[in-house]
mmCIF file of C-alpha atoms in Angstrom:
data_model
loop_
_atom_site.group_PDB
_atom_site.id
_atom_site.type_symbol
_atom_site.label_atom_id
_atom_site.label_comp_id
_atom_site.label_asym_id
_atom_site.label_seq_id
_atom_site.Cartn_x
_atom_site.Cartn_y
_atom_site.Cartn_z
ATOM 1 C CA MET A 1 7.708 15.342 26.982
ATOM 2 C CA SER A 2 9.226 19.318 25.374
ATOM 3 C CA THR A 3 7.615 22.020 27.150
ATOM 4 C CA ALA A 4 8.685 24.619 24.791
ATOM 5 C CA PRO A 5 5.523 24.662 21.709
ATOM 6 C CA PRO A 6 5.506 21.717 19.796
ATOM 7 C CA ASN A 7 6.339 21.537 16.053
ATOM 8 C CA ILE A 8 3.808 21.192 14.017
ATOM 9 C CA ILE A 9 3.721 19.521 9.985
ATOM 10 C CA PHE A 10 0.751 19.009 7.406
ATOM 11 C CA LEU A 11 1.808 16.427 4.831
ATOM 12 C CA HIS A 12 -1.624 16.841 2.239
ATOM 13 C CA ALA A 13 -1.573 14.666 -0.738
ATOM 14 C CA HIS A 14 -3.455 14.928 -3.576
ATOM 15 C CA ASN A 15 -6.641 13.193 -4.647
ATOM 16 C CA THR A 16 -5.981 9.843 -2.732
ATOM 17 C CA GLY A 17 -9.402 9.232 -0.846
ATOM 18 C CA ARG A 18 -8.610 6.759 1.916
ATOM 19 C CA PHE A 19 -7.569 4.242 -1.480
ATOM 20 C CA ILE A 20 -4.409 2.700 1.035
ATOM 21 C CA GLU A 21 -2.716 0.388 2.396
ATOM 22 C CA PRO A 22 -4.212 1.681 6.535
ATOM 23 C CA TYR A 23 -7.233 0.937 4.578
ATOM 24 C CA GLY A 24 -7.255 -1.983 4.431
ATOM 25 C CA HIS A 25 -5.716 -1.745 0.590
ATOM 26 C CA ALA A 26 -2.917 -3.279 -1.217
ATOM 27 C CA VAL A 27 -1.398 -0.765 -1.928
ATOM 28 C CA PRO A 28 1.933 -0.897 -0.418
ATOM 29 C CA THR A 29 2.513 2.559 1.766
ATOM 30 C CA PRO A 30 5.057 1.218 4.581
ATOM 31 C CA ASN A 31 5.366 4.630 5.946
ATOM 32 C CA LEU A 32 2.166 6.091 6.530
ATOM 33 C CA MET A 33 1.945 2.456 7.882
ATOM 34 C CA MET A 34 4.381 2.975 10.704
ATOM 35 C CA MET A 35 2.241 6.315 11.341
ATOM 36 C CA ALA A 36 -0.895 4.261 12.389
ATOM 37 C CA ARG A 37 1.052 1.981 13.769
ATOM 38 C CA GLU A 38 2.454 4.187 16.705
ATOM 39 C CA GLY A 39 0.094 7.510 15.959
ATOM 40 C CA THR A 40 -4.227 7.421 15.871
ATOM 41 C CA LEU A 41 -5.929 6.437 12.706
ATOM 42 C CA PHE A 42 -8.981 8.071 11.754
ATOM 43 C CA ARG A 43 -10.763 5.029 9.399
ATOM 44 C CA ARG A 44 -14.572 7.204 8.964
ATOM 45 C CA ALA A 45 -12.340 11.271 8.388
ATOM 46 C CA PHE A 46 -13.875 12.847 5.807
ATOM 47 C CA SER A 47 -12.911 16.650 3.044
ATOM 48 C CA ALA A 48 -14.988 19.141 3.492
ATOM 49 C CA ALA A 49 -15.645 19.176 -0.060
ATOM 50 C CA PRO A 50 -14.078 16.621 -2.944
ATOM 51 C CA SER A 51 -12.613 19.012 -4.747
ATOM 52 C CA CYS A 52 -9.071 21.117 -3.842
ATOM 53 C CA SER A 53 -9.432 23.757 -3.092
ATOM 54 C CA PRO A 54 -12.667 24.450 -1.571
ATOM 55 C CA SER A 55 -11.404 21.535 0.338
ATOM 56 C CA ARG A 56 -8.344 23.224 0.874
ATOM 57 C CA ALA A 57 -8.817 26.291 1.485
ATOM 58 C CA ALA A 58 -10.885 24.733 4.163
ATOM 59 C CA PHE A 59 -8.060 23.058 6.223
ATOM 60 C CA LEU A 60 -5.464 26.060 6.272
ATOM 61 C CA THR A 61 -8.594 28.833 7.600
ATOM 62 C CA GLY A 62 -11.050 26.109 9.539
ATOM 63 C CA GLN A 63 -14.037 27.618 7.858
ATOM 64 C CA TYR A 64 -16.193 25.605 4.757
ATOM 65 C CA PRO A 65 -14.936 26.585 2.176
ATOM 66 C CA HIS A 66 -18.975 28.788 1.292
ATOM 67 C CA CYS A 67 -17.742 31.094 4.356
ATOM 68 C CA SER A 68 -13.699 31.229 3.275
ATOM 69 C CA GLY A 69 -14.410 32.292 0.024
ATOM 70 C CA MET A 70 -13.126 29.798 -2.387
ATOM 71 C CA PHE A 71 -15.854 28.671 -3.835
ATOM 72 C CA GLY A 72 -14.028 27.157 -6.954
ATOM 73 C CA LEU A 73 -10.672 26.485 -8.073
ATOM 74 C CA ALA A 74 -8.183 29.021 -7.852
ATOM 75 C CA HIS A 75 -6.956 28.838 -10.838
ATOM 76 C CA ARG A 76 -10.036 29.670 -11.932
ATOM 77 C CA GLY A 77 -9.787 32.536 -9.737
ATOM 78 C CA PHE A 78 -10.351 31.480 -7.113
ATOM 79 C CA ALA A 79 -8.882 33.276 -4.113
ATOM 80 C CA LEU A 80 -9.483 33.432 0.043
ATOM 81 C CA ALA A 81 -12.083 36.216 0.955
ATOM 82 C CA GLN A 82 -10.210 36.733 4.605
ATOM 83 C CA PRO A 83 -6.128 35.630 3.599
ATOM 84 C CA GLU A 84 -4.959 36.623 7.270
ATOM 85 C CA ARG A 85 -6.988 34.018 8.333
ATOM 86 C CA HIS A 86 -4.659 30.765 6.645
ATOM 87 C CA ILE A 87 -3.509 29.263 10.021
ATOM 88 C CA ALA A 88 0.324 29.591 8.789
ATOM 89 C CA ARG A 89 -0.833 33.493 9.206
ATOM 90 C CA VAL A 90 -2.252 32.973 12.797
ATOM 91 C CA LEU A 91 0.585 30.054 14.629
ATOM 92 C CA GLY A 92 3.211 33.529 13.083
ATOM 93 C CA ALA A 93 1.727 36.490 14.653
ATOM 94 C CA GLN A 94 1.928 33.653 17.723
ATOM 95 C CA GLY A 95 5.794 33.435 17.246
ATOM 96 C CA TYR A 96 5.607 30.656 14.466
ATOM 97 C CA GLU A 97 8.223 29.599 12.251
ATOM 98 C CA THR A 98 6.556 29.361 9.186
ATOM 99 C CA ALA A 99 6.889 26.930 5.868
ATOM 100 C CA HIS A 100 5.788 25.858 2.978
ATOM 101 C CA CYS A 101 6.949 23.229 0.248
ATOM 102 C CA GLY A 102 5.204 21.682 -2.622
ATOM 103 C CA THR A 103 1.878 22.888 -3.729
ATOM 104 C CA GLU A 104 -1.573 25.173 -1.231
ATOM 105 C CA HIS A 105 -3.196 25.628 -4.272
ATOM 106 C CA VAL A 106 -5.719 28.460 -3.242
ATOM 107 C CA VAL A 107 -3.322 31.295 -4.185
ATOM 108 C CA PRO A 108 -4.059 31.918 -8.178
ATOM 109 C CA HIS A 109 -0.993 29.589 -10.304
ATOM 110 C CA ALA A 110 0.383 32.374 -11.467
ATOM 111 C CA ASN A 111 1.835 33.243 -8.684
ATOM 112 C CA GLY A 112 2.605 29.939 -8.183
ATOM 113 C CA THR A 113 1.179 26.977 -6.313
ATOM 114 C CA GLY A 114 2.017 27.946 -2.143
ATOM 115 C CA SER A 115 0.737 30.397 -0.554
ATOM 116 C CA ASP A 116 2.829 34.452 1.209
ATOM 117 C CA ALA A 117 1.339 33.725 4.338
ATOM 118 C CA TYR A 118 4.844 31.390 4.832
ATOM 119 C CA ASP A 119 8.108 33.242 6.479
ATOM 120 C CA HIS A 120 9.836 30.455 3.749
ATOM 121 C CA ALA A 121 8.808 28.522 0.495
ATOM 122 C CA LEU A 122 10.849 26.226 0.265
ATOM 123 C CA THR A 123 9.746 24.656 -3.146
ATOM 124 C CA VAL A 124 12.061 24.033 -6.081
ATOM 125 C CA ASP A 125 10.807 25.552 -8.991
ATOM 126 C CA ASN A 126 6.900 25.713 -8.864
ATOM 127 C CA SER A 127 7.789 21.974 -8.576
ATOM 128 C CA ALA A 128 5.348 20.341 -6.119
ATOM 129 C CA ARG A 129 6.761 16.821 -7.051
ATOM 130 C CA ALA A 130 7.521 14.526 -4.132
ATOM 131 C CA ALA A 131 10.906 13.380 -5.615
ATOM 132 C CA ASP A 132 11.770 17.145 -5.593
ATOM 133 C CA VAL A 133 9.688 18.501 -2.156
ATOM 134 C CA ALA A 134 11.142 15.737 0.293
ATOM 135 C CA PRO A 135 14.904 17.233 -1.161
ATOM 136 C CA ALA A 136 14.165 20.691 0.088
ATOM 137 C CA VAL A 137 11.866 19.517 3.375
ATOM 138 C CA CYS A 138 14.602 17.491 4.868
ATOM 139 C CA ASP A 139 17.001 20.458 4.514
ATOM 140 C CA TRP A 140 15.037 23.106 5.471
ATOM 141 C CA LEU A 141 14.326 20.739 9.189
ATOM 142 C CA ARG A 142 17.985 20.499 9.386
ATOM 143 C CA LEU A 143 18.484 24.178 9.984
ATOM 144 C CA GLU A 144 19.215 25.603 13.233
ATOM 145 C CA ARG A 145 16.675 27.417 14.708
ATOM 146 C CA SER A 146 14.875 29.044 18.036
ATOM 147 C CA ARG A 147 11.443 29.582 17.320
ATOM 148 C CA PRO A 148 8.868 25.685 16.978
ATOM 149 C CA PHE A 149 7.694 25.673 13.497
ATOM 150 C CA PHE A 150 4.790 25.275 10.907
ATOM 151 C CA LEU A 151 5.468 23.416 8.230
ATOM 152 C CA SER A 152 3.318 22.705 5.998
ATOM 153 C CA VAL A 153 3.668 20.260 2.576
ATOM 154 C CA GLY A 154 2.563 19.567 -0.296
ATOM 155 C CA THR A 155 3.013 17.023 -3.057
ATOM 156 C CA THR A 156 0.931 16.748 -6.457
ATOM 157 C CA GLU A 157 0.838 12.388 -6.222
ATOM 158 C CA THR A 158 -1.217 11.200 -6.608
ATOM 159 C CA HIS A 159 -2.709 13.193 -8.977
ATOM 160 C CA THR A 160 -3.571 12.149 -12.689
ATOM 161 C CA PRO A 161 -1.135 11.057 -14.931
ATOM 162 C CA TYR A 162 0.285 8.112 -13.316
ATOM 163 C CA PRO A 163 3.551 7.567 -13.997
ATOM 164 C CA GLU A 164 3.780 3.831 -15.541
ATOM 165 C CA PRO A 165 3.554 1.541 -12.591
ATOM 166 C CA GLN A 166 7.303 -1.035 -12.279
ATOM 167 C CA PRO A 167 6.260 -4.072 -11.622
ATOM 168 C CA GLU A 168 9.667 -5.398 -12.351
ATOM 169 C CA GLN A 169 10.805 -3.877 -8.740
ATOM 170 C CA PHE A 170 7.219 -3.339 -6.730
ATOM 171 C CA PRO A 171 5.883 -6.478 -8.138
ATOM 172 C CA ALA A 172 2.493 -4.867 -6.088
ATOM 173 C CA GLU A 173 2.398 -2.785 -9.298
ATOM 174 C CA ASN A 174 1.603 -5.638 -11.319
ATOM 175 C CA PRO A 175 -1.470 -5.232 -13.320
ATOM 176 C CA ASP A 176 -1.730 -8.333 -12.808
ATOM 177 C CA HIS A 177 -2.491 -8.024 -9.158
ATOM 178 C CA CYS A 178 -4.867 -4.821 -8.280
ATOM 179 C CA VAL A 179 -8.240 -3.969 -9.280
ATOM 180 C CA PRO A 180 -9.729 -0.887 -9.281
ATOM 181 C CA PRO A 181 -11.229 1.031 -6.502
ATOM 182 C CA ARG A 182 -15.515 0.449 -5.739
ATOM 183 C CA PRO A 183 -17.325 0.877 -7.917
ATOM 184 C CA PHE A 184 -15.090 0.396 -11.649
ATOM 185 C CA PRO A 185 -14.948 -2.548 -13.188
ATOM 186 C CA ASP A 186 -12.674 -5.314 -13.194
ATOM 187 C CA THR A 187 -10.489 -5.206 -16.496
ATOM 188 C CA PRO A 188 -7.348 -4.813 -18.325
ATOM 189 C CA GLU A 189 -7.668 -1.338 -19.080
ATOM 190 C CA LEU A 190 -8.867 -0.125 -15.087
ATOM 191 C CA ARG A 191 -5.744 -2.539 -13.486
ATOM 192 C CA GLN A 192 -3.659 -1.041 -15.528
ATOM 193 C CA MET A 193 -4.531 2.339 -14.478
ATOM 194 C CA ALA A 194 -5.012 1.027 -10.228
ATOM 195 C CA ALA A 195 -1.101 -0.070 -10.456
ATOM 196 C CA GLY A 196 -0.369 3.168 -11.988
ATOM 197 C CA PHE A 197 -1.949 4.990 -8.482
ATOM 198 C CA LYS A 198 0.028 2.773 -7.041
ATOM 199 C CA ARG A 199 3.442 3.948 -7.584
ATOM 200 C CA SER A 200 2.738 7.457 -8.085
ATOM 201 C CA ALA A 201 0.944 6.204 -3.361
ATOM 202 C CA ARG A 202 3.773 5.509 -3.750
ATOM 203 C CA GLN A 203 5.917 8.550 -4.532
ATOM 204 C CA MET A 204 4.052 9.833 -2.259
ATOM 205 C CA ASP A 205 4.846 8.303 0.660
ATOM 206 C CA ASP A 206 8.955 7.977 -0.341
ATOM 207 C CA ALA A 207 8.996 11.361 0.421
ATOM 208 C CA PHE A 208 6.198 11.716 4.112
ATOM 209 C CA GLY A 209 9.516 8.639 5.263
ATOM 210 C CA ALA A 210 12.272 11.170 4.091
ATOM 211 C CA ILE A 211 11.141 13.645 6.215
ATOM 212 C CA LEU A 212 9.698 11.464 9.007
ATOM 213 C CA ASP A 213 13.568 9.654 8.800
ATOM 214 C CA THR A 214 14.872 14.037 9.299
ATOM 215 C CA LEU A 215 13.221 14.340 12.165
ATOM 216 C CA ALA A 216 14.190 11.074 14.653
ATOM 217 C CA GLU A 217 17.309 11.994 12.762
ATOM 218 C CA THR A 218 16.740 15.800 14.188
ATOM 219 C CA GLY A 219 15.684 14.700 17.322
ATOM 220 C CA GLN A 220 12.871 17.100 16.180
ATOM 221 C CA ASP A 221 10.264 14.253 16.561
ATOM 222 C CA ALA A 222 10.315 14.357 20.065
ATOM 223 C CA ASN A 223 8.280 17.434 19.938
ATOM 224 C CA THR A 224 6.629 17.177 16.123
ATOM 225 C CA TYR A 225 2.884 16.867 15.563
ATOM 226 C CA VAL A 226 2.297 15.067 12.096
ATOM 227 C CA PHE A 227 -0.713 14.818 10.522
ATOM 228 C CA ALA A 228 -0.360 13.705 7.720
ATOM 229 C CA PHE A 229 -3.958 13.513 4.417
ATOM 230 C CA THR A 230 -5.284 13.583 1.223
ATOM 231 C CA ASP A 231 -7.410 16.727 0.351
ATOM 232 C CA HIS A 232 -10.138 15.097 -0.904
ATOM 233 C CA GLY A 233 -11.268 11.518 -1.982
ATOM 234 C CA LEU A 234 -9.695 9.386 -5.560
ATOM 235 C CA GLN A 235 -8.883 11.229 -8.889
ATOM 236 C CA TRP A 236 -11.585 8.630 -10.601
ATOM 237 C CA PRO A 237 -15.071 9.412 -12.184
ATOM 238 C CA LEU A 238 -17.669 9.344 -8.935
ATOM 239 C CA HIS A 239 -15.132 10.213 -6.685
ATOM 240 C CA ILE A 240 -13.300 13.422 -7.164
ATOM 241 C CA GLY A 241 -16.041 16.303 -7.800
ATOM 242 C CA ASN A 242 -18.719 13.937 -6.315
ATOM 243 C CA VAL A 243 -20.582 15.090 -2.393
ATOM 244 C CA GLY A 244 -20.151 11.626 -0.753
ATOM 245 C CA GLU A 245 -18.271 8.702 0.103
ATOM 246 C CA HIS A 246 -16.758 8.362 -2.043
ATOM 247 C CA GLY A 247 -15.653 12.579 -3.400
ATOM 248 C CA ASN A 248 -15.045 13.712 0.533
ATOM 249 C CA ALA A 249 -13.664 10.223 2.505
ATOM 250 C CA ALA A 250 -9.762 11.234 3.672
ATOM 251 C CA TYR A 251 -6.658 9.111 4.281
ATOM 252 C CA PHE A 252 -5.664 11.555 7.755
ATOM 253 C CA VAL A 253 -3.186 9.460 10.227
ATOM 254 C CA ALA A 254 -1.750 11.146 13.029
ATOM 255 C CA ARG A 255 1.963 11.196 15.433
ATOM 256 C CA GLY A 256 2.770 13.144 18.046
ATOM 257 C CA PRO A 257 4.559 13.000 21.625
ATOM 258 C CA GLU A 258 1.765 13.208 23.164
ATOM 259 C CA HIS A 259 -2.402 12.953 22.033
ATOM 260 C CA PHE A 260 -1.687 10.848 18.905
ATOM 261 C CA ALA A 261 0.660 8.413 19.704
ATOM 262 C CA GLY A 262 0.347 4.211 21.098
ATOM 263 C CA GLY A 263 -1.223 3.408 17.573
ATOM 264 C CA GLN A 264 -5.500 3.857 18.674
ATOM 265 C CA THR A 265 -7.778 3.000 15.390
ATOM 266 C CA LEU A 266 -11.140 5.540 15.166
ATOM 267 C CA ASP A 267 -14.209 5.546 13.387
ATOM 268 C CA ALA A 268 -15.699 8.563 14.732
ATOM 269 C CA MET A 269 -16.589 11.371 11.624
ATOM 270 C CA VAL A 270 -13.422 14.125 11.576
ATOM 271 C CA SER A 271 -13.173 16.469 9.099
ATOM 272 C CA LEU A 272 -9.699 18.192 7.715
ATOM 273 C CA ILE A 273 -11.431 22.017 9.330
ATOM 274 C CA ASP A 274 -11.147 20.194 12.731
ATOM 275 C CA LEU A 275 -7.452 20.179 12.676
ATOM 276 C CA PHE A 276 -7.369 24.291 12.484
ATOM 277 C CA PRO A 277 -8.414 24.258 16.291
ATOM 278 C CA THR A 278 -5.985 21.327 17.037
ATOM 279 C CA VAL A 279 -3.266 23.030 16.201
ATOM 280 C CA CYS A 280 -3.909 25.936 18.290
ATOM 281 C CA ASP A 281 -5.109 23.487 21.611
ATOM 282 C CA LEU A 282 -2.216 21.338 20.950
ATOM 283 C CA ALA A 283 0.851 25.610 20.370
ATOM 284 C CA GLY A 284 -1.062 26.161 23.553
ATOM 285 C CA ILE A 285 -2.978 29.578 21.333
ATOM 286 C CA PRO A 286 -6.291 31.142 22.016
ATOM 287 C CA ALA A 287 -8.914 29.648 19.135
ATOM 288 C CA PRO A 288 -10.066 32.295 16.329
ATOM 289 C CA ASP A 289 -14.110 32.883 16.512
ATOM 290 C CA TRP A 290 -14.222 32.419 12.907
ATOM 291 C CA LEU A 291 -13.217 27.896 12.781
ATOM 292 C CA GLN A 292 -16.090 25.774 12.100
ATOM 293 C CA GLY A 293 -13.918 22.570 13.501
ATOM 294 C CA GLU A 294 -13.916 21.351 16.886
ATOM 295 C CA SER A 295 -10.204 19.507 18.560
ATOM 296 C CA LEU A 296 -9.209 16.488 18.021
ATOM 297 C CA LEU A 297 -7.767 16.238 21.540
ATOM 298 C CA PRO A 298 -11.134 15.250 23.424
ATOM 299 C CA LEU A 299 -11.620 12.904 21.110
ATOM 300 C CA VAL A 300 -7.842 10.760 20.373
ATOM 301 C CA ASP A 301 -7.663 11.120 24.233
ATOM 302 C CA GLY A 302 -11.271 9.472 25.880
ATOM 303 C CA GLN A 303 -12.798 11.710 26.603
ATOM 304 C CA VAL A 304 -15.435 12.203 24.395
ATOM 305 C CA GLU A 305 -17.020 8.245 22.497
ATOM 306 C CA ALA A 306 -16.901 11.549 18.956
ATOM 307 C CA LEU A 307 -17.326 14.544 18.638
ATOM 308 C CA ARG A 308 -21.203 14.879 16.452
ATOM 309 C CA ASP A 309 -22.796 13.412 14.751
ATOM 310 C CA ARG A 310 -23.604 14.443 11.289
ATOM 311 C CA LEU A 311 -21.032 15.755 8.855
ATOM 312 C CA PHE A 312 -21.832 18.924 6.175
ATOM 313 C CA PHE A 313 -19.868 18.532 2.626
ATOM 314 C CA GLU A 314 -20.622 21.273 -0.387
#
């Protein structure tokens, strides 16, 4: 591994829960599946909150929502109480170049959906569609740079409304061969909705795959840690907005040159607030005293069997 500080990438999706292929569902996401086979899959990862802005504020500040000040949605007037605690500001002060593309949902939408915590805003026309985000990110990754970078990439997918499925090109999106998530009944209407979700998940996965391919093409994957996850549970009733197993369920896959490698699967409970302290460990910088999560490194390196015996949701 390079002795230079590592690059860090967050790939985050909207409202996906764990309803994707690495968790046993018939929702093809080959790029996330590849990450799981090469890196580390967290089977029991959870968000701090089952709604967008509070959850995102939690993984971006390493604090629970009631501590970050993000009690509700950014487009309804809620905001970070201490914006200086944003992970991009902390890494930027330590010499990292920081960039954001797509959605982040922690500032009022009148200012766009990103954050002014970053050196660069890559989003084109405020779009967070996967098809728009991926090319902008890939172009930026091909630029020459002299500093390590932190890159946050957020897609609209898999937010509703779902696009029309395309079973002629992608047979898995045939509604007749789909099933809705638990605990919903198996009806034609819900099978159609599940098929639309599959197309949205495919678009998300395609974007992430293009970014991973560009990292490999440019040789930057040798010193880059990629964390792919969603903000909280599915955008279905009884999931989003509901505290518990469905609403706080989050897919979480990580890959890197060390620690997050080898295709391991972990059943220990982890939270997305653990991302910030983990990044501090990887970057070799002091962890701010406000962080409320735990570094994942002792867990993934086999030094402990679990980081905790309970998690808190709000």
